[in-house]
Structures are given as C-alpha cells and as structure tokens.
Amino acid sequence: MSLKVIVAKPGLDGHDRQAKIIARTLKDHGYDVVYTGIRQTPSQIAQTALQESADVVILNCLSGAHMELFPETARRVRELGLAPLIIGTGVIPDDDAEELVKMGIDIVFGPGTSPLRVIEAIKTWEQSRI
Amino acid sequence: MGTIEDLINGLKAGSQWHLARAINIIEKDGPESELLLSRIYGEVEKFSPLIGITGFGGAGKSSLVGVVAEYLLDRGKKVGVLAVDPTSPRSGGSILGDRIRLQHLFPNENLFFRSYANKGAFGGLSPVLMESVRLLEFAGFDYIFLETVGIGQSEVDISSFADVVVLVLSPGLGDEIQFLKGGIMELADVFVMNKMDMPNANISLAALEAYARLLDEPPPIIPTSALLKENVVGVVEAIERVYTHKAESGVLDKVRQSRREVLYVSWVEKMLKEVIAEQYRPDEVPYRAAADLVKKIRRCLREAESH
C-alpha cells in the first residue's frame, strides 16, 4: 500500500506552485497525495490528517507566518492522537528551521531544496519506522 | 492502539478517529482486517441512503457533492463522502484532489471525507471502498456519498451498489448521440446538468431533455450550478424522491441484498489476482494458459469439497 501524504498550506498565503510541485513529485514517486488547497487553518489540516489516516503531513508556507502556523498545526495534529511525519517547507530561514525542529516539526526544508530531498526524507523515516 | 472491541464501540459512538482507524485497518489488509470485518458483519445491519455520484472528469462531481453536503449539514445531518481518484499508471501514486472542493466546510464534527486511489479498479469500486460504506453506515451517517473516478461511459458497478445513482453532466460534453450510447446513461436515476452558469448551457440542457423524452421512464433532469449554489435544493429533492420511490417499490432491498455478492466477487478478484499472475508462463498461448488454470482451480475445488 502506498503511503498517504497530505500537502497543506496553512494561513493566508495564496501562492501554491511550490506545494503543487511537491505534490506532483510525490505522485510520480508512487505516493498517494491529498492536497488541501490554500488558506487552511491548523484545525482543518489536523482533521484532514485524521480522516485520511495520513502517514506524512507536509506543510508549505511562503508568507513568513511559519513560526506561528507550523507548531500550532503540529500541536493540533498530535493532540488528536496522530503520529505522522511532519515536514515543514517554504521560505524558511536557517535559524527558524532549527527553532521549528525544537517546536515539534520533524524536518524543515528551506528555499532551493529539490523536491527529491523530501522523498528521501520520507524514505529514511519509513525505514526507521519498521 | 486499542482492541477491536474499542474500535467497535468508538464506531458505534460515531467517533471520526475510530472510523478513520477502521478504514485504515481494512486498507492495510493485515490480520486485524479480517477480525474487524467479521465483527462488523456479526452486528445487525444498518443502512444509510447511499448516493453514487458519477460523470465525466471535470463535470463538477466534487463541487456538486460539496454544495449538497453543505445544504444537508446546515439542516443538522451527518454526511459522509468517499471519493475515488485515479492511480497513476506510471508510478502507482496519485493526486487525490476531490477533497479540495469541500475543504472549506471543515472543521466539522458532522462531515467525514475520505479519499481513495482506484489502484487499477478502473470504473469499478474497490472492495476497501465498499467495506468503508458499511463502516460509515455502522457509525450512523444520515447520508453517504460515493464519488467515482470520472471515466464516464462504462461505470456500471456503481448502480449495483448505490441506492441512488446521480449522473453529473455539464454543457458541451456531448450531443444527443452521446446520450443515446449504452452505459451509465441507462443506469442513472437522476441527471444533473451542472454549470448552468456557462454560456449556451440551455442548448445542452435541451439536448438532454430531448433524449430523456425517448425513454419509457425518464429520470428527473435537474439543472444546477454548483459554483453559484443554484438549485441545490432541486438535487436534494430529486434524490429524496427517487430514494423514497425505490424504498416503497422494494428495489432498495434488492440492491442492498446484492451488495454482499458484489463484495464477495470483488474480494475474490483482488485476492486471486496476485496468485494468478504468479502462474503465468510467457511461452504459452494466453487463452490456453487461462483455460488450463481455470481447469486446475475447478479440480482443486472439487477435491476440497469431496473431503
């Protein structure tokens, strides 16, 4: 069975080309991808992860609001008793990335990352899970 | 996490967490799956109106389900939506994009949406999807919508499983000749002409009405616009009318009785597929190889029965 991945855009940022490229790359590598679309609240994303039994949740934010939205989304997802791999992506400075990992985001990828690295990260996580 | 008993109790209480978990167990197809299904089938059967939504890709199936679900949620109903999208024939992955049309309705305790990849079950319904319907019925949903992958002309399985089949059409997708062809046009209970906000939509509506006049029992034709939320009530009322009519005439009982058989055949196909593929010999004539295999299976069955 393919892993199920949610690609979600929390907050008011309306630019979703990056999220779509990530979604398509995942599809091309055999993953089942649910894309939520733009302007999602943390609780919408959490309920989506629950209803879809997501193995992985990928958050994408280009607006700079990641320090508020990513940890809040991760908190709500885990509050529901779910334990997916949570990946943060978008325009995220290195300092923020370190901070986000401390705040409960499993892996953070900043600007210029190849979507293939997201795939690698998921594969590594999958192997460690078995 | 938890036992099958916890899962059953959670399902009965209508917990979304337990529902998602139960579907996940059946998807994974491990030993827990058989336990759970045996337990579910041991319970008294419960039925919810099951509405199949079918139609060409891009006709607006998901958007229509979105506005209909919103209408029902506003009236205090519990709504479940199961939606199928195609698996990539190249990678085996998928983009499950139906959910996006309803996402604005969340968070919502009365709405459950689950996306499925068709995994090669072209046009038809996978057994996992069909068992999910039973789980939702068990969890007490007032309405269940089953949205098929948008292939169009050959989706006949849905009519042997759903209580009411709604065919979503949109302007410009075909003239009267398309409507005359065999297939889903003959099996739908309700025709919805969506996107009536588009220019010249009335011409397509007229063509559909002309086609319907040739039928002995023409299904209701509902013009609507999911985009503008126009005539959503017309769709809901048409579904209700067909449902009541089928319930009173006994058709509904027959459809529901046949679900078990549809599921049995569907599971057999899924489980046997791998075994059969293993038996393949590339140097044999395909017809011959298939006939030999079936002969072998029949012999095994006879021997098993005589013991």
Tab-separated table of C-alpha atoms in Angstrom:
chain	number	residue	atom	x	y	z
A	1	MET	CA	0.000	0.000	0.000
A	2	SER	CA	1.305	3.439	-0.939
A	3	LEU	CA	1.981	5.886	1.874
A	4	LYS	CA	-0.613	8.631	2.164
A	5	VAL	CA	0.731	12.161	2.234
A	6	ILE	CA	-1.183	15.367	2.971
A	7	VAL	CA	0.192	18.522	1.373
A	8	ALA	CA	-1.303	21.512	3.150
A	9	LYS	CA	-0.983	25.276	3.070
A	10	PRO	CA	-1.794	26.846	6.413
A	11	GLY	CA	-2.522	30.555	6.665
A	12	LEU	CA	-3.384	33.268	4.188
A	13	ASP	CA	-0.553	32.744	1.707
A	14	GLY	CA	-2.109	32.145	-1.707
A	15	HIS	CA	0.951	31.053	-3.692
A	16	ASP	CA	0.846	27.323	-4.148
A	17	ARG	CA	3.119	26.458	-7.054
A	18	GLN	CA	5.701	25.032	-4.668
A	19	ALA	CA	3.089	22.920	-2.891
A	20	LYS	CA	1.820	21.619	-6.240
A	21	ILE	CA	5.354	20.724	-7.389
A	22	ILE	CA	5.917	18.810	-4.145
A	23	ALA	CA	2.535	17.062	-4.578
A	24	ARG	CA	3.268	16.090	-8.177
A	25	THR	CA	6.763	14.832	-7.378
A	26	LEU	CA	5.332	12.648	-4.627
A	27	LYS	CA	2.684	11.288	-7.010
A	28	ASP	CA	5.414	10.493	-9.549
A	29	HIS	CA	7.247	8.504	-6.874
A	30	GLY	CA	4.282	6.315	-6.001
A	31	TYR	CA	2.723	8.190	-3.089
A	32	ASP	CA	-0.996	8.865	-2.640
A	33	VAL	CA	-1.222	12.622	-2.175
A	34	VAL	CA	-4.131	14.612	-0.785
A	35	TYR	CA	-3.746	18.318	-1.496
A	36	THR	CA	-5.878	20.510	0.770
A	37	GLY	CA	-5.571	23.716	-1.233
A	38	ILE	CA	-4.722	27.159	0.124
A	39	ARG	CA	-5.894	29.113	3.185
A	40	GLN	CA	-6.176	26.261	5.648
A	41	THR	CA	-6.424	26.637	9.404
A	42	PRO	CA	-4.378	24.353	11.685
A	43	SER	CA	-7.565	22.607	12.831
A	44	GLN	CA	-8.694	21.989	9.228
A	45	ILE	CA	-5.348	20.371	8.477
A	46	ALA	CA	-5.486	18.302	11.669
A	47	GLN	CA	-8.958	16.966	10.866
A	48	THR	CA	-7.812	16.169	7.315
A	49	ALA	CA	-4.838	14.194	8.656
A	50	LEU	CA	-7.224	12.287	10.925
A	51	GLN	CA	-9.888	11.498	8.318
A	52	GLU	CA	-7.358	10.465	5.673
A	53	SER	CA	-5.111	8.430	8.038
A	54	ALA	CA	-2.119	10.423	6.802
A	55	ASP	CA	1.330	8.868	7.153
A	56	VAL	CA	3.030	12.164	6.340
A	57	VAL	CA	1.888	15.799	6.631
A	58	ILE	CA	3.804	18.352	4.552
A	59	LEU	CA	3.184	21.984	5.433
A	60	ASN	CA	4.101	24.731	2.993
A	61	CYS	CA	4.232	28.431	3.760
A	62	LEU	CA	5.779	31.278	1.780
A	63	SER	CA	4.366	34.213	3.712
A	64	GLY	CA	6.658	34.211	6.746
A	65	ALA	CA	3.990	33.077	9.208
A	66	HIS	CA	5.576	29.622	9.621
A	67	MET	CA	6.757	30.228	13.215
A	68	GLU	CA	3.134	30.550	14.342
A	69	LEU	CA	1.337	28.224	11.927
A	70	PHE	CA	3.659	25.191	11.760
A	71	PRO	CA	3.967	24.488	15.516
A	72	GLU	CA	0.260	25.171	16.046
A	73	THR	CA	-0.674	22.720	13.259
A	74	ALA	CA	1.740	20.075	14.599
A	75	ARG	CA	0.295	20.518	18.086
A	76	ARG	CA	-3.282	20.055	16.846
A	77	VAL	CA	-2.381	17.008	14.743
A	78	ARG	CA	-0.695	15.293	17.716
A	79	GLU	CA	-3.456	16.362	20.080
A	80	LEU	CA	-5.776	14.125	18.043
A	81	GLY	CA	-3.587	11.133	18.863
A	82	LEU	CA	-1.958	11.008	15.429
A	83	ALA	CA	1.734	10.449	14.807
A	84	PRO	CA	2.509	11.274	11.174
A	85	LEU	CA	5.892	12.525	9.992
A	86	ILE	CA	5.517	16.329	9.863
A	87	ILE	CA	7.642	18.191	7.326
A	88	GLY	CA	7.808	21.984	7.063
A	89	THR	CA	8.651	23.574	3.714
A	90	GLY	CA	8.735	27.056	2.213
A	91	VAL	CA	10.623	30.308	2.639
A	92	ILE	CA	12.175	29.407	5.956
A	93	PRO	CA	15.486	30.919	7.141
A	94	ASP	CA	18.041	28.503	8.665
A	95	ASP	CA	17.669	29.975	12.179
A	96	ASP	CA	13.911	29.497	12.078
A	97	ALA	CA	14.355	25.942	10.789
A	98	GLU	CA	16.379	24.980	13.874
A	99	GLU	CA	13.798	26.585	16.116
A	100	LEU	CA	10.894	24.793	14.330
A	101	VAL	CA	12.516	21.405	14.880
A	102	LYS	CA	12.623	22.187	18.607
A	103	MET	CA	8.941	23.134	18.386
A	104	GLY	CA	7.805	19.775	17.031
A	105	ILE	CA	8.316	19.892	13.257
A	106	ASP	CA	10.228	16.713	12.371
A	107	ILE	CA	12.112	18.045	9.340
A	108	VAL	CA	12.323	21.511	7.758
A	109	PHE	CA	13.349	22.309	4.189
A	110	GLY	CA	14.118	25.874	3.135
A	111	PRO	CA	14.303	27.655	-0.239
A	112	GLY	CA	16.188	25.951	-3.064
A	113	THR	CA	15.575	22.396	-1.809
A	114	SER	CA	14.953	19.824	-4.532
A	115	PRO	CA	11.605	18.060	-4.003
A	116	LEU	CA	13.583	14.832	-4.291
A	117	ARG	CA	15.062	15.552	-0.857
A	118	VAL	CA	11.545	15.448	0.564
A	119	ILE	CA	11.160	11.980	-0.957
A	120	GLU	CA	14.500	10.885	0.521
A	121	ALA	CA	13.452	12.141	3.952
A	122	ILE	CA	10.180	10.215	3.784
A	123	LYS	CA	12.010	7.040	2.703
A	124	THR	CA	14.517	7.358	5.551
A	125	TRP	CA	11.685	7.860	8.038
A	126	GLU	CA	9.777	4.898	6.613
A	127	GLN	CA	12.800	2.604	7.063
A	128	SER	CA	13.391	3.771	10.626
A	129	ARG	CA	9.721	3.087	11.427
A	130	ILE	CA	9.865	-0.624	10.557
B	1	MET	CA	-3.849	1.172	19.576
B	2	GLY	CA	-6.711	-0.460	21.453
B	3	THR	CA	-8.582	-3.644	20.703
B	4	ILE	CA	-11.162	-4.443	18.042
B	5	GLU	CA	-13.797	-4.048	20.762
B	6	ASP	CA	-12.653	-0.466	21.479
B	7	LEU	CA	-12.820	0.202	17.762
B	8	ILE	CA	-16.382	-1.127	17.513
B	9	ASN	CA	-17.510	0.939	20.494
B	10	GLY	CA	-15.864	4.050	19.058
B	11	LEU	CA	-17.549	3.436	15.704
B	12	LYS	CA	-20.930	2.996	17.338
B	13	ALA	CA	-20.402	6.293	19.178
B	14	GLY	CA	-19.704	7.930	15.800
B	15	SER	CA	-16.078	8.839	16.571
B	16	GLN	CA	-14.220	10.058	13.470
B	17	TRP	CA	-10.923	8.900	14.947
B	18	HIS	CA	-12.182	5.316	15.221
B	19	LEU	CA	-13.799	5.451	11.785
B	20	ALA	CA	-10.582	6.576	10.085
B	21	ARG	CA	-8.620	3.962	12.009
B	22	ALA	CA	-11.041	1.202	10.979
B	23	ILE	CA	-10.802	2.177	7.299
B	24	ASN	CA	-7.020	2.240	7.606
B	25	ILE	CA	-7.015	-1.290	9.039
B	26	ILE	CA	-9.010	-2.602	6.057
B	27	GLU	CA	-6.728	-0.744	3.643
B	28	LYS	CA	-3.641	-2.334	5.175
B	29	ASP	CA	-5.281	-5.751	4.745
B	30	GLY	CA	-3.491	-7.388	7.703
B	31	PRO	CA	-4.827	-9.960	10.189
B	32	GLU	CA	-6.703	-7.220	12.100
B	33	SER	CA	-8.710	-6.513	8.956
B	34	GLU	CA	-10.375	-9.931	8.900
B	35	LEU	CA	-11.114	-9.701	12.620
B	36	LEU	CA	-12.707	-6.284	12.273
B	37	LEU	CA	-14.816	-7.231	9.247
B	38	SER	CA	-16.007	-10.471	10.871
B	39	ARG	CA	-17.023	-8.477	13.910
B	40	ILE	CA	-18.841	-5.820	11.828
B	41	TYR	CA	-20.727	-8.443	9.825
B	42	GLY	CA	-21.788	-10.079	13.084
B	43	GLU	CA	-23.722	-6.945	14.022
B	44	VAL	CA	-27.249	-6.103	12.923
B	45	GLU	CA	-27.200	-4.443	9.505
B	46	LYS	CA	-27.774	-0.719	9.386
B	47	PHE	CA	-28.376	1.218	6.200
B	48	SER	CA	-27.941	4.863	5.261
B	49	PRO	CA	-29.060	6.339	1.951
B	50	LEU	CA	-26.062	5.648	-0.318
B	51	ILE	CA	-25.823	8.062	-3.211
B	52	GLY	CA	-23.456	7.268	-6.067
B	53	ILE	CA	-22.118	10.294	-7.921
B	54	THR	CA	-20.709	9.651	-11.333
B	55	GLY	CA	-19.932	11.539	-14.522
B	56	PHE	CA	-17.173	12.745	-16.792
B	57	GLY	CA	-13.990	14.193	-15.284
B	58	GLY	CA	-14.446	17.925	-14.817
B	59	ALA	CA	-18.249	17.817	-14.887
B	60	GLY	CA	-18.269	19.078	-11.312
B	61	LYS	CA	-18.966	15.948	-9.250
B	62	SER	CA	-16.924	17.038	-6.229
B	63	SER	CA	-18.208	20.604	-6.347
B	64	LEU	CA	-21.782	19.327	-6.514
B	65	VAL	CA	-21.203	16.960	-3.590
B	66	GLY	CA	-19.719	19.942	-1.753
B	67	VAL	CA	-22.812	22.136	-2.079
B	68	VAL	CA	-25.218	19.265	-1.442
B	69	ALA	CA	-23.244	18.256	1.681
B	70	GLU	CA	-23.274	21.865	2.878
B	71	TYR	CA	-27.059	22.001	2.395
B	72	LEU	CA	-27.551	18.829	4.433
B	73	LEU	CA	-25.072	19.842	7.162
B	74	ASP	CA	-26.953	23.132	7.555
B	75	ARG	CA	-30.020	21.039	8.327
B	76	GLY	CA	-28.256	19.121	11.063
B	77	LYS	CA	-27.494	15.961	9.072
B	78	LYS	CA	-24.374	13.802	9.382
B	79	VAL	CA	-22.727	13.404	5.985
B	80	GLY	CA	-20.043	11.002	4.806
B	81	VAL	CA	-18.241	11.343	1.472
B	82	LEU	CA	-16.000	8.686	-0.066
B	83	ALA	CA	-14.227	9.864	-3.210
B	84	VAL	CA	-12.087	7.969	-5.701
B	85	ASP	CA	-9.403	9.435	-7.959
B	86	PRO	CA	-7.234	7.609	-10.487
B	87	THR	CA	-3.924	5.938	-9.670
B	88	SER	CA	-1.044	6.903	-11.939
B	89	PRO	CA	-0.396	4.052	-14.383
B	90	ARG	CA	3.270	5.125	-14.465
B	91	SER	CA	4.195	5.426	-10.800
B	92	GLY	CA	1.347	3.830	-8.839
B	93	GLY	CA	0.932	7.116	-6.961
B	94	SER	CA	-1.981	9.517	-7.127
B	95	ILE	CA	-3.185	13.048	-6.557
B	96	LEU	CA	-6.414	12.824	-4.604
B	97	GLY	CA	-7.936	16.185	-5.430
B	98	ASP	CA	-11.657	15.796	-4.709
B	99	ARG	CA	-11.307	16.857	-1.114
B	100	ILE	CA	-10.267	20.383	-2.078
B	101	ARG	CA	-13.859	21.193	-3.164
B	102	LEU	CA	-15.226	20.548	0.329
B	103	GLN	CA	-12.288	21.667	2.421
B	104	HIS	CA	-13.931	24.972	3.349
B	105	LEU	CA	-16.604	23.016	5.257
B	106	PHE	CA	-14.026	21.839	7.820
B	107	PRO	CA	-13.505	21.626	10.752
B	108	ASN	CA	-16.800	19.851	11.135
B	109	GLU	CA	-17.867	17.108	13.504
B	110	ASN	CA	-20.719	16.029	11.203
B	111	LEU	CA	-18.727	15.698	7.993
B	112	PHE	CA	-16.405	12.830	7.198
B	113	PHE	CA	-14.452	12.794	3.940
B	114	ARG	CA	-12.076	10.094	2.793
B	115	SER	CA	-10.050	9.975	-0.449
B	116	TYR	CA	-9.244	6.723	-2.241
B	117	ALA	CA	-6.873	5.909	-5.085
B	118	ASN	CA	-8.529	3.473	-7.516
B	119	LYS	CA	-5.411	1.236	-7.728
B	120	GLY	CA	-6.344	-0.104	-11.126
B	121	ALA	CA	-10.009	-0.819	-10.322
B	122	PHE	CA	-10.960	1.176	-13.428
B	123	GLY	CA	-14.556	2.251	-13.479
B	124	GLY	CA	-15.425	-0.166	-10.744
B	125	LEU	CA	-15.310	0.076	-6.999
B	126	SER	CA	-12.578	-1.408	-4.852
B	127	PRO	CA	-13.613	-3.771	-2.036
B	128	VAL	CA	-11.946	-1.465	0.518
B	129	LEU	CA	-14.187	1.381	-0.623
B	130	MET	CA	-17.302	-0.762	-0.438
B	131	GLU	CA	-16.447	-2.024	3.074
B	132	SER	CA	-15.914	1.615	4.095
B	133	VAL	CA	-19.553	2.260	3.213
B	134	ARG	CA	-20.553	-0.370	5.730
B	135	LEU	CA	-18.363	1.237	8.390
B	136	LEU	CA	-19.998	4.614	7.781
B	137	GLU	CA	-23.449	3.067	7.994
B	138	PHE	CA	-22.401	1.470	11.235
B	139	ALA	CA	-21.213	4.866	12.524
B	140	GLY	CA	-24.676	6.303	11.900
B	141	PHE	CA	-24.269	8.703	8.991
B	142	ASP	CA	-27.537	10.133	7.625
B	143	TYR	CA	-26.241	10.279	4.053
B	144	ILE	CA	-23.277	8.668	2.342
B	145	PHE	CA	-21.974	9.933	-0.992
B	146	LEU	CA	-19.774	7.739	-3.100
B	147	GLU	CA	-17.975	9.680	-5.781
B	148	THR	CA	-16.468	7.584	-8.539
B	149	VAL	CA	-13.428	8.293	-10.659
B	150	GLY	CA	-14.568	10.326	-13.664
B	151	ILE	CA	-14.381	7.870	-16.520
B	152	GLY	CA	-17.895	8.322	-17.808
B	153	GLN	CA	-19.191	5.795	-20.239
B	154	SER	CA	-18.545	2.467	-18.556
B	155	GLU	CA	-19.148	2.915	-14.854
B	156	VAL	CA	-21.790	0.313	-14.320
B	157	ASP	CA	-20.642	-1.107	-10.995
B	158	ILE	CA	-21.924	1.879	-9.084
B	159	SER	CA	-25.534	1.087	-9.977
B	160	SER	CA	-25.295	-2.394	-8.478
B	161	PHE	CA	-24.074	-0.926	-5.202
B	162	ALA	CA	-25.558	2.526	-4.580
B	163	ASP	CA	-29.194	3.230	-3.651
B	164	VAL	CA	-29.456	6.244	-5.939
B	165	VAL	CA	-27.132	6.989	-8.855
B	166	VAL	CA	-26.676	10.619	-9.855
B	167	LEU	CA	-25.048	11.356	-13.192
B	168	VAL	CA	-23.415	14.774	-13.316
B	169	LEU	CA	-23.227	16.295	-16.783
B	170	SER	CA	-22.000	19.669	-17.900
B	171	PRO	CA	-22.634	21.745	-21.025
B	172	GLY	CA	-20.588	20.966	-24.117
B	173	LEU	CA	-19.611	17.414	-23.174
B	174	GLY	CA	-21.758	15.703	-25.753
B	175	ASP	CA	-24.719	15.947	-28.080
B	176	GLU	CA	-27.762	13.707	-28.273
B	177	ILE	CA	-25.763	10.875	-29.856
B	178	GLN	CA	-23.541	10.654	-26.771
B	179	PHE	CA	-26.656	10.389	-24.645
B	180	LEU	CA	-28.022	7.584	-26.836
B	181	LYS	CA	-24.990	5.346	-26.253
B	182	GLY	CA	-25.232	2.423	-23.888
B	183	GLY	CA	-23.691	2.556	-20.414
B	184	ILE	CA	-24.135	4.834	-17.476
B	185	MET	CA	-26.838	6.946	-19.181
B	186	GLU	CA	-29.123	3.924	-18.884
B	187	LEU	CA	-28.351	3.304	-15.226
B	188	ALA	CA	-28.535	6.764	-13.653
B	189	ASP	CA	-31.586	7.646	-11.531
B	190	VAL	CA	-31.061	11.395	-11.630
B	191	PHE	CA	-29.459	13.529	-14.335
B	192	VAL	CA	-27.882	16.747	-13.117
B	193	MET	CA	-26.904	19.321	-15.731
B	194	ASN	CA	-24.306	21.262	-13.782
B	195	LYS	CA	-22.601	24.547	-14.767
B	196	MET	CA	-25.821	26.173	-15.911
B	197	ASP	CA	-23.957	29.454	-15.352
B	198	MET	CA	-21.972	28.769	-18.552
B	199	PRO	CA	-22.934	30.397	-21.853
B	200	ASN	CA	-25.202	28.272	-24.077
B	201	ALA	CA	-25.864	25.837	-21.229
B	202	ASN	CA	-29.512	25.804	-22.259
B	203	ILE	CA	-28.646	24.133	-25.572
B	204	SER	CA	-27.056	21.171	-23.765
B	205	LEU	CA	-29.975	21.037	-21.358
B	206	ALA	CA	-32.423	20.938	-24.287
B	207	ALA	CA	-30.436	18.073	-25.909
B	208	LEU	CA	-30.584	16.119	-22.660
B	209	GLU	CA	-34.318	16.725	-22.332
B	210	ALA	CA	-34.853	15.631	-25.938
B	211	TYR	CA	-33.018	12.401	-25.188
B	212	ALA	CA	-34.997	11.800	-21.994
B	213	ARG	CA	-38.297	12.157	-23.878
B	214	LEU	CA	-37.421	8.980	-25.772
B	215	LEU	CA	-37.247	6.935	-22.576
B	216	ASP	CA	-40.116	4.970	-21.060
B	217	GLU	CA	-39.280	6.158	-17.577
B	218	PRO	CA	-37.272	9.354	-17.966
B	219	PRO	CA	-35.174	10.184	-14.896
B	220	PRO	CA	-35.557	13.663	-13.426
B	221	ILE	CA	-33.285	16.240	-15.049
B	222	ILE	CA	-32.052	18.885	-12.628
B	223	PRO	CA	-30.327	21.997	-13.985
B	224	THR	CA	-27.961	23.445	-11.403
B	225	SER	CA	-24.831	25.476	-10.799
B	226	ALA	CA	-22.610	24.219	-8.011
B	227	LEU	CA	-20.455	27.307	-8.469
B	228	LEU	CA	-23.324	29.714	-7.765
B	229	LYS	CA	-25.074	27.241	-5.407
B	230	GLU	CA	-28.152	27.413	-7.616
B	231	ASN	CA	-30.910	24.814	-7.322
B	232	VAL	CA	-29.065	22.659	-4.790
B	233	VAL	CA	-32.450	22.006	-3.222
B	234	GLY	CA	-33.624	20.603	-6.577
B	235	VAL	CA	-30.840	17.998	-6.494
B	236	VAL	CA	-31.570	17.022	-2.880
B	237	GLU	CA	-35.324	16.718	-3.561
B	238	ALA	CA	-34.775	14.602	-6.676
B	239	ILE	CA	-32.507	12.243	-4.702
B	240	GLU	CA	-35.092	12.021	-1.904
B	241	ARG	CA	-37.919	11.306	-4.376
B	242	VAL	CA	-36.033	8.508	-6.124
B	243	TYR	CA	-34.937	7.067	-2.789
B	244	THR	CA	-38.483	7.007	-1.402
B	245	HIS	CA	-39.836	5.504	-4.609
B	246	LYS	CA	-37.200	2.752	-4.585
B	247	ALA	CA	-37.811	2.041	-0.908
B	248	GLU	CA	-41.564	1.697	-1.417
B	249	SER	CA	-41.275	-0.463	-4.534
B	250	GLY	CA	-38.820	-2.880	-2.912
B	251	VAL	CA	-35.990	-2.080	-5.340
B	252	LEU	CA	-33.835	-0.805	-2.483
B	253	ASP	CA	-33.971	-4.128	-0.651
B	254	LYS	CA	-32.787	-5.920	-3.760
B	255	VAL	CA	-29.838	-3.547	-4.281
B	256	ARG	CA	-28.814	-3.919	-0.650
B	257	GLN	CA	-29.084	-7.682	-0.741
B	258	SER	CA	-26.850	-7.823	-3.804
B	259	ARG	CA	-24.131	-5.772	-2.087
B	260	ARG	CA	-22.773	-8.812	-0.294
B	261	GLU	CA	-22.376	-10.662	-3.573
B	262	VAL	CA	-20.738	-7.662	-5.252
B	263	LEU	CA	-18.294	-7.507	-2.342
B	264	TYR	CA	-17.586	-11.220	-2.428
B	265	VAL	CA	-16.751	-11.150	-6.143
B	266	SER	CA	-14.691	-8.020	-5.669
B	267	TRP	CA	-12.621	-9.515	-2.829
B	268	VAL	CA	-12.082	-12.729	-4.792
B	269	GLU	CA	-10.802	-10.735	-7.765
B	270	LYS	CA	-8.448	-8.739	-5.578
B	271	MET	CA	-7.104	-11.737	-3.676
B	272	LEU	CA	-6.776	-14.042	-6.687
B	273	LYS	CA	-5.107	-11.528	-8.982
B	274	GLU	CA	-1.645	-11.990	-7.460
B	275	VAL	CA	-1.866	-15.775	-7.329
B	276	ILE	CA	-2.969	-15.898	-10.963
B	277	ALA	CA	-0.178	-13.593	-12.100
B	278	GLU	CA	2.358	-15.924	-10.449
B	279	GLN	CA	1.093	-18.832	-12.593
B	280	TYR	CA	1.775	-17.041	-15.867
B	281	ARG	CA	4.038	-18.810	-18.393
B	282	PRO	CA	5.269	-16.478	-21.152
B	283	ASP	CA	5.716	-19.202	-23.783
B	284	GLU	CA	2.130	-20.489	-23.640
B	285	VAL	CA	-0.825	-19.350	-25.758
B	286	PRO	CA	-2.638	-16.890	-23.437
B	287	TYR	CA	-6.114	-18.409	-23.990
B	288	ARG	CA	-4.767	-21.897	-23.399
B	289	ALA	CA	-2.889	-20.898	-20.265
B	290	ALA	CA	-6.013	-19.233	-18.828
B	291	ALA	CA	-8.255	-22.222	-19.638
B	292	ASP	CA	-5.745	-24.640	-18.070
B	293	LEU	CA	-5.545	-22.556	-14.929
B	294	VAL	CA	-9.333	-22.443	-14.532
B	295	LYS	CA	-9.461	-26.212	-15.090
B	296	LYS	CA	-6.879	-26.684	-12.312
B	297	ILE	CA	-8.842	-24.429	-9.952
B	298	ARG	CA	-12.068	-26.357	-10.637
B	299	ARG	CA	-10.329	-29.649	-9.944
B	300	CYS	CA	-8.926	-28.324	-6.637
B	301	LEU	CA	-12.367	-27.110	-5.617
B	302	ARG	CA	-13.967	-30.486	-6.418
B	303	GLU	CA	-11.299	-32.318	-4.397
B	304	ALA	CA	-11.691	-29.934	-1.469
B	305	GLU	CA	-15.446	-30.462	-1.472
B	306	SER	CA	-15.248	-34.270	-1.597
B	307	HIS	CA	-13.046	-34.369	1.526
